[in-house]
Amino acid sequence: MSSADRRADRRVGVWLVGARGSVATTAVAGCAAVAAGLHPPTGMVTETPPFLDSGLPALSSLVFGGHDTAACPLPKRAEELTAAGVLPHGLAAAVRTELSAADAEIRPGGPAAGDTRTDEELIAAFAADLADFAARRDLARTVVVNVASTEPVPGPDDVRLPPSSLYAAAALRAGCPYVNFTPSTGLRAPALADAAAASGLPHAGRDGKTGQTLLRSVLAPMFVQRALSVRAWSGTNLLGGGDGAALADPAAAAAKNAGKERVLAETLGRAPEGEVHIDDVPALGEWKTAWDHIAFDGFLGSRMILQTIWQGCDSALAAPLILDLARLLARAHEAGLSGPLPELGFYFKDPDAGPAALADQYAALLAFATRLRNAR
């Protein structure tokens, strides 16, 4: 058996923070479906030719667990997503065994209402859950991925770490690579800077780029490259589900919008007029509509407008990216890489470093695939 074959046989943990949410459920069900050949790997960049010989763990080798404060079991959540049109009819039943196995590995998150534990006690408990998971399931390594609801940016006088940072600190303590797919603070809490630097662990984030900002990162370079002056760029998001409810909080929405605005400011060289508004529309359920209105000047000052409409399902857009990132971080950890991985900026609104334009980010990702291919 070759070293590549032996590596593919090693099981890799994927620990999802927010493990009973829509994105996590779709990722677990989707992984099982693709691994079994029930559906093609649509949306998974790591299943395209440039990545096939980069030593990534096989989808069949991924073992799921996680933390959540919700109680709805994954098989039931998958049935709800089927009714909402997110998962195809019959898939929840076809992968029920895999969903039940993942659900059995979900541990209580926190801090929940009335939880009197200190930050240190919570971090220790979460890290112990990760260590127990790795030991019981005989895992080569575990990647922690935050897919929980967006939290507000912590205030300057807050004396406690936000929940996302508690989970990130636990990942460091347990020796796990970390991905922050949300706009929440995570590893970017100043109190975690030294621990993150000393950990020797690879990490990536923040805020997954799945819809409106993905399109912005393609369109904005077009205006720059064609020397067209953007006067204003406004946007509106209409969404329901858990994300809509969470982002109805202005503080949480502000955290989300910061990444959207960053792409335009970095690509255009300045922040154009206009804002992004997020509206909670419960009737939309798991679906969202994103609308952009771009006012720009052409030759001799002629005024023009471009409008775009993006309609999609966030869970179905995000799930393949979660699987990509878990595999890439696992391979990076195996290869001995550490610190932030700017080459993975392709996946994020607010990456640790690197270019903002999608084409440049994709080129960096392809170079990263080559780096992994050549790693030990």
GROMACS .gro file of C-alpha atoms in nm:
model
  376
    1MET     CA    1   0.000   0.000   0.000
    2SER     CA    2   0.142   0.343  -0.097
    3SER     CA    3   0.185   0.625   0.153
    4ALA     CA    4  -0.098   0.810  -0.024
    5ASP     CA    5  -0.327   0.509   0.022
    6ARG     CA    6  -0.233   0.477   0.388
    7ARG     CA    7  -0.301   0.847   0.437
    8ALA     CA    8  -0.643   0.818   0.273
    9ASP     CA    9  -0.728   0.535   0.514
   10ARG     CA   10  -0.663   0.749   0.823
   11ARG     CA   11  -0.981   0.890   0.969
   12VAL     CA   12  -1.006   1.266   1.011
   13GLY     CA   13  -1.245   1.438   1.251
   14VAL     CA   14  -1.457   1.735   1.151
   15TRP     CA   15  -1.589   1.905   1.464
   16LEU     CA   16  -1.867   2.149   1.380
   17VAL     CA   17  -1.952   2.432   1.617
   18GLY     CA   18  -2.323   2.474   1.551
   19ALA     CA   19  -2.345   2.105   1.461
   20ARG     CA   20  -2.725   2.087   1.448
   21GLY     CA   21  -2.772   2.391   1.227
   22SER     CA   22  -2.871   2.396   0.861
   23VAL     CA   23  -2.518   2.431   0.722
   24ALA     CA   24  -2.376   2.154   0.939
   25THR     CA   25  -2.663   1.917   0.865
   26THR     CA   26  -2.630   1.979   0.491
   27ALA     CA   27  -2.254   1.922   0.509
   28VAL     CA   28  -2.289   1.590   0.695
   29ALA     CA   29  -2.568   1.465   0.466
   30GLY     CA   30  -2.387   1.589   0.156
   31CYS     CA   31  -2.059   1.425   0.251
   32ALA     CA   32  -2.232   1.092   0.300
   33ALA     CA   33  -2.423   1.128  -0.028
   34VAL     CA   34  -2.115   1.214  -0.235
   35ALA     CA   35  -1.898   0.948  -0.068
   36ALA     CA   36  -2.163   0.686  -0.149
   37GLY     CA   37  -2.193   0.801  -0.509
   38LEU     CA   38  -2.554   0.912  -0.464
   39HIS     CA   39  -2.482   1.267  -0.585
   40PRO     CA   40  -2.196   1.440  -0.769
   41PRO     CA   41  -1.963   1.672  -0.573
   42THR     CA   42  -2.112   1.990  -0.721
   43GLY     CA   43  -1.964   2.300  -0.557
   44MET     CA   44  -1.664   2.117  -0.409
   45VAL     CA   45  -1.350   2.277  -0.547
   46THR     CA   46  -1.136   2.007  -0.385
   47GLU     CA   47  -1.300   1.750  -0.611
   48THR     CA   48  -1.177   1.927  -0.927
   49PRO     CA   49  -0.863   1.804  -1.112
   50PRO     CA   50  -0.608   2.048  -0.962
   51PHE     CA   51  -0.669   1.901  -0.614
   52LEU     CA   52  -0.711   1.532  -0.683
   53ASP     CA   53  -0.347   1.441  -0.612
   54SER     CA   54  -0.283   1.687  -0.328
   55GLY     CA   55  -0.310   1.425  -0.055
   56LEU     CA   56  -0.644   1.543   0.080
   57PRO     CA   57  -0.833   1.303   0.307
   58ALA     CA   58  -1.104   1.107   0.132
   59LEU     CA   59  -1.463   1.210   0.199
   60SER     CA   60  -1.529   0.859   0.326
   61SER     CA   61  -1.262   0.910   0.594
   62LEU     CA   62  -1.430   1.212   0.755
   63VAL     CA   63  -1.588   1.156   1.097
   64PHE     CA   64  -1.829   1.424   1.219
   65GLY     CA   65  -1.907   1.555   1.566
   66GLY     CA   66  -1.955   1.893   1.724
   67HIS     CA   67  -2.098   2.128   1.982
   68ASP     CA   68  -2.444   2.282   1.985
   69THR     CA   69  -2.694   2.425   2.228
   70ALA     CA   70  -2.986   2.298   2.016
   71ALA     CA   71  -3.151   1.964   2.085
   72CYS     CA   72  -3.308   1.869   1.748
   73PRO     CA   73  -3.129   1.552   1.627
   74LEU     CA   74  -2.964   1.558   1.286
   75PRO     CA   75  -3.199   1.304   1.120
   76LYS     CA   76  -3.496   1.519   1.219
   77ARG     CA   77  -3.320   1.836   1.107
   78ALA     CA   78  -3.247   1.672   0.772
   79GLU     CA   79  -3.616   1.592   0.733
   80GLU     CA   80  -3.698   1.958   0.798
   81LEU     CA   81  -3.444   2.065   0.536
   82THR     CA   82  -3.600   1.823   0.290
   83ALA     CA   83  -3.940   1.979   0.349
   84ALA     CA   84  -3.781   2.322   0.293
   85GLY     CA   85  -3.638   2.210  -0.043
   86VAL     CA   86  -3.274   2.223   0.069
   87LEU     CA   87  -3.206   1.848   0.061
   88PRO     CA   88  -3.339   1.630  -0.222
   89HIS     CA   89  -3.631   1.401  -0.149
   90GLY     CA   90  -3.518   1.067  -0.011
   91LEU     CA   91  -3.164   1.173   0.086
   92ALA     CA   92  -3.234   1.205   0.459
   93ALA     CA   93  -3.353   0.843   0.468
   94ALA     CA   94  -3.064   0.723   0.250
   95VAL     CA   95  -2.798   0.870   0.482
   96ARG     CA   96  -2.983   0.832   0.812
   97THR     CA   97  -2.712   0.603   0.951
   98GLU     CA   98  -2.443   0.865   0.890
   99LEU     CA   99  -2.661   1.143   1.031
  100SER     CA  100  -2.734   0.940   1.345
  101ALA     CA  101  -2.366   0.857   1.391
  102ALA     CA  102  -2.273   1.226   1.369
  103ASP     CA  103  -2.554   1.324   1.604
  104ALA     CA  104  -2.426   1.076   1.863
  105GLU     CA  105  -2.099   1.273   1.866
  106ILE     CA  106  -2.259   1.613   1.936
  107ARG     CA  107  -2.192   1.753   2.284
  108PRO     CA  108  -2.366   2.039   2.469
  109GLY     CA  109  -2.227   2.380   2.377
  110GLY     CA  110  -2.234   2.697   2.577
  111PRO     CA  111  -2.253   2.918   2.757
  112ALA     CA  112  -2.627   2.859   2.772
  113ALA     CA  113  -2.866   3.064   2.982
  114GLY     CA  114  -2.785   3.014   3.349
  115ASP     CA  115  -2.441   2.864   3.277
  116THR     CA  116  -2.218   2.979   3.565
  117ARG     CA  117  -1.892   2.833   3.434
  118THR     CA  118  -1.599   3.067   3.380
  119ASP     CA  119  -1.430   3.110   3.043
  120GLU     CA  120  -1.150   2.879   3.156
  121GLU     CA  121  -1.394   2.611   3.268
  122LEU     CA  122  -1.581   2.628   2.936
  123ILE     CA  123  -1.261   2.613   2.730
  124ALA     CA  124  -1.138   2.315   2.932
  125ALA     CA  125  -1.470   2.134   2.888
  126PHE     CA  126  -1.479   2.196   2.512
  127ALA     CA  127  -1.116   2.087   2.472
  128ALA     CA  128  -1.188   1.770   2.669
  129ASP     CA  129  -1.475   1.691   2.433
  130LEU     CA  130  -1.238   1.724   2.137
  131ALA     CA  131  -0.973   1.505   2.299
  132ASP     CA  132  -1.230   1.239   2.384
  133PHE     CA  133  -1.366   1.243   2.029
  134ALA     CA  134  -1.019   1.196   1.879
  135ALA     CA  135  -0.927   0.916   2.119
  136ARG     CA  136  -1.250   0.717   2.091
  137ARG     CA  137  -1.267   0.739   1.712
  138ASP     CA  138  -0.892   0.683   1.657
  139LEU     CA  139  -0.856   1.000   1.451
  140ALA     CA  140  -0.534   1.114   1.286
  141ARG     CA  141  -0.640   1.474   1.351
  142THR     CA  142  -0.952   1.685   1.399
  143VAL     CA  143  -1.042   2.011   1.226
  144VAL     CA  144  -1.275   2.245   1.417
  145VAL     CA  145  -1.509   2.448   1.194
  146ASN     CA  146  -1.730   2.726   1.331
  147VAL     CA  147  -2.064   2.734   1.150
  148ALA     CA  148  -2.269   2.873   1.439
  149SER     CA  149  -2.498   3.177   1.417
  150THR     CA  150  -2.330   3.516   1.388
  151GLU     CA  151  -2.265   3.686   1.721
  152PRO     CA  152  -2.223   4.062   1.783
  153VAL     CA  153  -1.875   4.210   1.790
  154PRO     CA  154  -1.759   4.219   2.154
  155GLY     CA  155  -1.744   4.559   2.318
  156PRO     CA  156  -1.421   4.715   2.450
  157ASP     CA  157  -1.535   4.670   2.809
  158ASP     CA  158  -1.642   4.306   2.778
  159VAL     CA  159  -1.457   4.098   3.038
  160ARG     CA  160  -1.554   3.760   2.891
  161LEU     CA  161  -1.457   3.604   2.563
  162PRO     CA  162  -1.741   3.569   2.309
  163PRO     CA  163  -1.862   3.211   2.255
  164SER     CA  164  -1.685   3.178   1.920
  165SER     CA  165  -1.354   3.258   2.088
  166LEU     CA  166  -1.415   3.003   2.363
  167TYR     CA  167  -1.447   2.732   2.098
  168ALA     CA  168  -1.144   2.865   1.912
  169ALA     CA  169  -0.938   2.858   2.233
  170ALA     CA  170  -1.052   2.501   2.295
  171ALA     CA  171  -0.938   2.404   1.944
  172LEU     CA  172  -0.592   2.545   2.016
  173ARG     CA  173  -0.572   2.365   2.348
  174ALA     CA  174  -0.674   2.035   2.191
  175GLY     CA  175  -0.422   2.076   1.907
  176CYS     CA  176  -0.684   2.110   1.635
  177PRO     CA  177  -0.665   2.319   1.314
  178TYR     CA  178  -0.941   2.579   1.314
  179VAL     CA  179  -1.171   2.736   1.055
  180ASN     CA  180  -1.402   3.030   1.126
  181PHE     CA  181  -1.672   3.025   0.856
  182THR     CA  182  -1.872   3.297   1.037
  183PRO     CA  183  -1.822   3.672   1.089
  184SER     CA  184  -1.786   3.610   1.465
  185THR     CA  185  -1.463   3.692   1.647
  186GLY     CA  186  -1.318   3.341   1.684
  187LEU     CA  187  -0.938   3.342   1.688
  188ARG     CA  188  -0.922   3.716   1.630
  189ALA     CA  189  -0.985   3.793   1.996
  190PRO     CA  190  -0.672   3.980   2.113
  191ALA     CA  191  -0.653   3.752   2.417
  192LEU     CA  192  -0.591   3.452   2.187
  193ALA     CA  193  -0.320   3.607   1.969
  194ASP     CA  194  -0.023   3.467   2.161
  195ALA     CA  195  -0.178   3.122   2.199
  196ALA     CA  196  -0.260   3.105   1.829
  197ALA     CA  197   0.094   3.206   1.732
  198ALA     CA  198   0.251   2.956   1.971
  199SER     CA  199   0.021   2.667   1.881
  200GLY     CA  200   0.191   2.570   1.556
  201LEU     CA  201  -0.153   2.501   1.412
  202PRO     CA  202  -0.290   2.609   1.072
  203HIS     CA  203  -0.607   2.815   1.076
  204ALA     CA  204  -0.826   3.002   0.827
  205GLY     CA  205  -1.113   3.250   0.827
  206ARG     CA  206  -1.325   3.448   0.854
  207ASP     CA  207  -1.684   3.462   0.719
  208GLY     CA  208  -1.752   3.226   0.432
  209LYS     CA  209  -1.807   3.385   0.092
  210THR     CA  210  -2.109   3.214  -0.062
  211GLY     CA  211  -2.336   3.459  -0.245
  212GLN     CA  212  -2.353   3.837  -0.270
  213THR     CA  213  -1.990   3.896  -0.173
  214LEU     CA  214  -1.875   3.618  -0.406
  215LEU     CA  215  -2.035   3.809  -0.692
  216ARG     CA  216  -1.891   4.140  -0.571
  217SER     CA  217  -1.540   3.992  -0.569
  218VAL     CA  218  -1.585   3.909  -0.938
  219LEU     CA  219  -1.756   4.230  -1.053
  220ALA     CA  220  -1.549   4.488  -0.864
  221PRO     CA  221  -1.221   4.399  -1.046
  222MET     CA  222  -1.404   4.434  -1.378
  223PHE     CA  223  -1.473   4.803  -1.308
  224VAL     CA  224  -1.112   4.862  -1.202
  225GLN     CA  225  -0.964   4.680  -1.501
  226ARG     CA  226  -1.189   4.866  -1.745
  227ALA     CA  227  -1.115   5.202  -1.574
  228LEU     CA  228  -1.484   5.258  -1.498
  229SER     CA  229  -1.553   5.476  -1.196
  230VAL     CA  230  -1.796   5.329  -0.943
  231ARG     CA  231  -1.998   5.607  -0.780
  232ALA     CA  232  -2.218   5.400  -0.551
  233TRP     CA  233  -2.275   5.036  -0.464
  234SER     CA  234  -2.577   4.948  -0.255
  235GLY     CA  235  -2.719   4.611  -0.160
  236THR     CA  236  -3.005   4.441   0.015
  237ASN     CA  237  -3.031   4.089   0.158
  238LEU     CA  238  -3.364   3.924   0.226
  239LEU     CA  239  -3.333   3.601   0.421
  240GLY     CA  240  -3.513   3.377   0.665
  241GLY     CA  241  -3.416   3.077   0.874
  242GLY     CA  242  -3.172   3.092   1.163
  243ASP     CA  243  -2.944   3.336   0.982
  244GLY     CA  244  -3.226   3.581   0.926
  245ALA     CA  245  -3.325   3.572   1.292
  246ALA     CA  246  -2.964   3.611   1.411
  247LEU     CA  247  -2.890   3.898   1.172
  248ALA     CA  248  -3.203   4.084   1.277
  249ASP     CA  249  -2.979   4.196   1.564
  250PRO     CA  250  -2.811   4.516   1.433
  251ALA     CA  251  -2.487   4.430   1.614
  252ALA     CA  252  -2.469   4.088   1.446
  253ALA     CA  253  -2.558   4.242   1.108
  254ALA     CA  254  -2.278   4.495   1.148
  255ALA     CA  255  -2.028   4.212   1.190
  256LYS     CA  256  -2.162   4.048   0.874
  257ASN     CA  257  -2.156   4.367   0.667
  258ALA     CA  258  -1.797   4.451   0.755
  259GLY     CA  259  -1.671   4.167   0.533
  260LYS     CA  260  -1.900   4.263   0.246
  261GLU     CA  261  -1.770   4.621   0.252
  262ARG     CA  262  -1.406   4.510   0.280
  263VAL     CA  263  -1.411   4.347  -0.064
  264LEU     CA  264  -1.524   4.669  -0.235
  265ALA     CA  265  -1.290   4.898  -0.043
  266GLU     CA  266  -0.982   4.683  -0.111
  267THR     CA  267  -1.062   4.618  -0.476
  268LEU     CA  268  -1.180   4.967  -0.573
  269GLY     CA  269  -0.923   5.143  -0.357
  270ARG     CA  270  -1.193   5.326  -0.165
  271ALA     CA  271  -1.533   5.261  -0.014
  272PRO     CA  272  -1.805   5.377  -0.257
  273GLU     CA  273  -2.127   5.537  -0.142
  274GLY     CA  274  -2.400   5.297  -0.039
  275GLU     CA  275  -2.468   5.039   0.227
  276VAL     CA  276  -2.580   4.679   0.260
  277HIS     CA  277  -2.908   4.614   0.439
  278ILE     CA  278  -3.010   4.278   0.583
  279ASP     CA  279  -3.379   4.207   0.639
  280ASP     CA  280  -3.520   3.907   0.821
  281VAL     CA  281  -3.808   3.759   0.618
  282PRO     CA  282  -3.912   3.438   0.800
  283ALA     CA  283  -4.138   3.332   0.513
  284LEU     CA  284  -3.828   3.276   0.295
  285GLY     CA  285  -3.713   2.994   0.523
  286GLU     CA  286  -3.373   2.860   0.416
  287TRP     CA  287  -3.360   3.074   0.102
  288LYS     CA  288  -3.228   3.423   0.043
  289THR     CA  289  -3.232   3.696  -0.219
  290ALA     CA  290  -2.945   3.941  -0.255
  291TRP     CA  291  -2.985   4.250  -0.473
  292ASP     CA  292  -2.710   4.494  -0.574
  293HIS     CA  293  -2.742   4.834  -0.740
  294ILE     CA  294  -2.417   4.968  -0.890
  295ALA     CA  295  -2.395   5.324  -1.024
  296PHE     CA  296  -2.085   5.393  -1.234
  297ASP     CA  297  -1.946   5.646  -1.482
  298GLY     CA  298  -1.836   5.567  -1.833
  299PHE     CA  299  -1.653   5.762  -2.105
  300LEU     CA  300  -1.721   6.138  -2.106
  301GLY     CA  301  -1.910   6.108  -1.778
  302SER     CA  302  -2.196   5.898  -1.913
  303ARG     CA  303  -2.385   5.757  -1.618
  304MET     CA  304  -2.471   5.390  -1.615
  305ILE     CA  305  -2.618   5.130  -1.380
  306LEU     CA  306  -2.570   4.758  -1.326
  307GLN     CA  307  -2.816   4.560  -1.113
  308THR     CA  308  -2.777   4.199  -1.003
  309ILE     CA  309  -3.007   3.953  -0.825
  310TRP     CA  310  -2.873   3.644  -0.652
  311GLN     CA  311  -3.124   3.390  -0.525
  312GLY     CA  312  -3.002   3.080  -0.351
  313CYS     CA  313  -2.989   2.855  -0.048
  314ASP     CA  314  -2.710   2.945   0.192
  315SER     CA  315  -2.683   2.594   0.336
  316ALA     CA  316  -2.637   2.435  -0.005
  317LEU     CA  317  -2.385   2.703  -0.103
  318ALA     CA  318  -2.187   2.676   0.221
  319ALA     CA  319  -2.182   2.299   0.280
  320PRO     CA  320  -1.938   2.205  -0.002
  321LEU     CA  321  -1.705   2.483   0.112
  322ILE     CA  322  -1.709   2.343   0.467
  323LEU     CA  323  -1.603   2.004   0.330
  324ASP     CA  324  -1.332   2.169   0.117
  325LEU     CA  325  -1.191   2.363   0.411
  326ALA     CA  326  -1.194   2.067   0.649
  327ARG     CA  327  -0.996   1.861   0.398
  328LEU     CA  328  -0.752   2.142   0.315
  329LEU     CA  329  -0.682   2.223   0.681
  330ALA     CA  330  -0.637   1.855   0.765
  331ARG     CA  331  -0.382   1.817   0.485
  332ALA     CA  332  -0.207   2.142   0.583
  333HIS     CA  333  -0.177   2.016   0.940
  334GLU     CA  334  -0.040   1.684   0.819
  335ALA     CA  335   0.215   1.871   0.607
  336GLY     CA  336   0.335   2.068   0.909
  337LEU     CA  337   0.199   2.406   0.802
  338SER     CA  338   0.108   2.652   1.074
  339GLY     CA  339  -0.044   2.995   1.128
  340PRO     CA  340  -0.299   3.171   0.908
  341LEU     CA  341  -0.333   3.033   0.555
  342PRO     CA  342  -0.389   3.336   0.329
  343GLU     CA  343  -0.406   3.102   0.027
  344LEU     CA  344  -0.751   3.000   0.150
  345GLY     CA  345  -0.881   3.357   0.119
  346PHE     CA  346  -1.074   3.229  -0.183
  347TYR     CA  347  -1.335   3.100   0.062
  348PHE     CA  348  -1.377   3.407   0.285
  349LYS     CA  349  -1.513   3.760   0.289
  350ASP     CA  350  -1.260   3.867   0.551
  351PRO     CA  351  -0.955   3.641   0.511
  352ASP     CA  352  -0.641   3.670   0.719
  353ALA     CA  353  -0.448   3.823   0.427
  354GLY     CA  354  -0.417   3.817   0.051
  355PRO     CA  355  -0.599   3.973  -0.247
  356ALA     CA  356  -0.970   4.052  -0.253
  357ALA     CA  357  -1.042   3.967  -0.620
  358LEU     CA  358  -1.172   3.613  -0.671
  359ALA     CA  359  -0.950   3.539  -0.972
  360ASP     CA  360  -0.637   3.628  -0.776
  361GLN     CA  361  -0.759   3.426  -0.478
  362TYR     CA  362  -0.823   3.125  -0.699
  363ALA     CA  363  -0.472   3.148  -0.842
  364ALA     CA  364  -0.335   3.148  -0.486
  365LEU     CA  365  -0.550   2.845  -0.401
  366LEU     CA  366  -0.415   2.653  -0.701
  367ALA     CA  367  -0.061   2.734  -0.589
  368PHE     CA  368  -0.155   2.603  -0.245
  369ALA     CA  369  -0.274   2.277  -0.401
  370THR     CA  370   0.068   2.239  -0.561
  371ARG     CA  371   0.234   2.314  -0.228
  372LEU     CA  372   0.032   2.039  -0.062
  373ARG     CA  373   0.108   1.799  -0.345
  374ASN     CA  374   0.480   1.853  -0.293
  375ALA     CA  375   0.463   1.834   0.088
  376ARG     CA  376   0.585   1.530   0.275
   0.00000   0.00000   0.00000
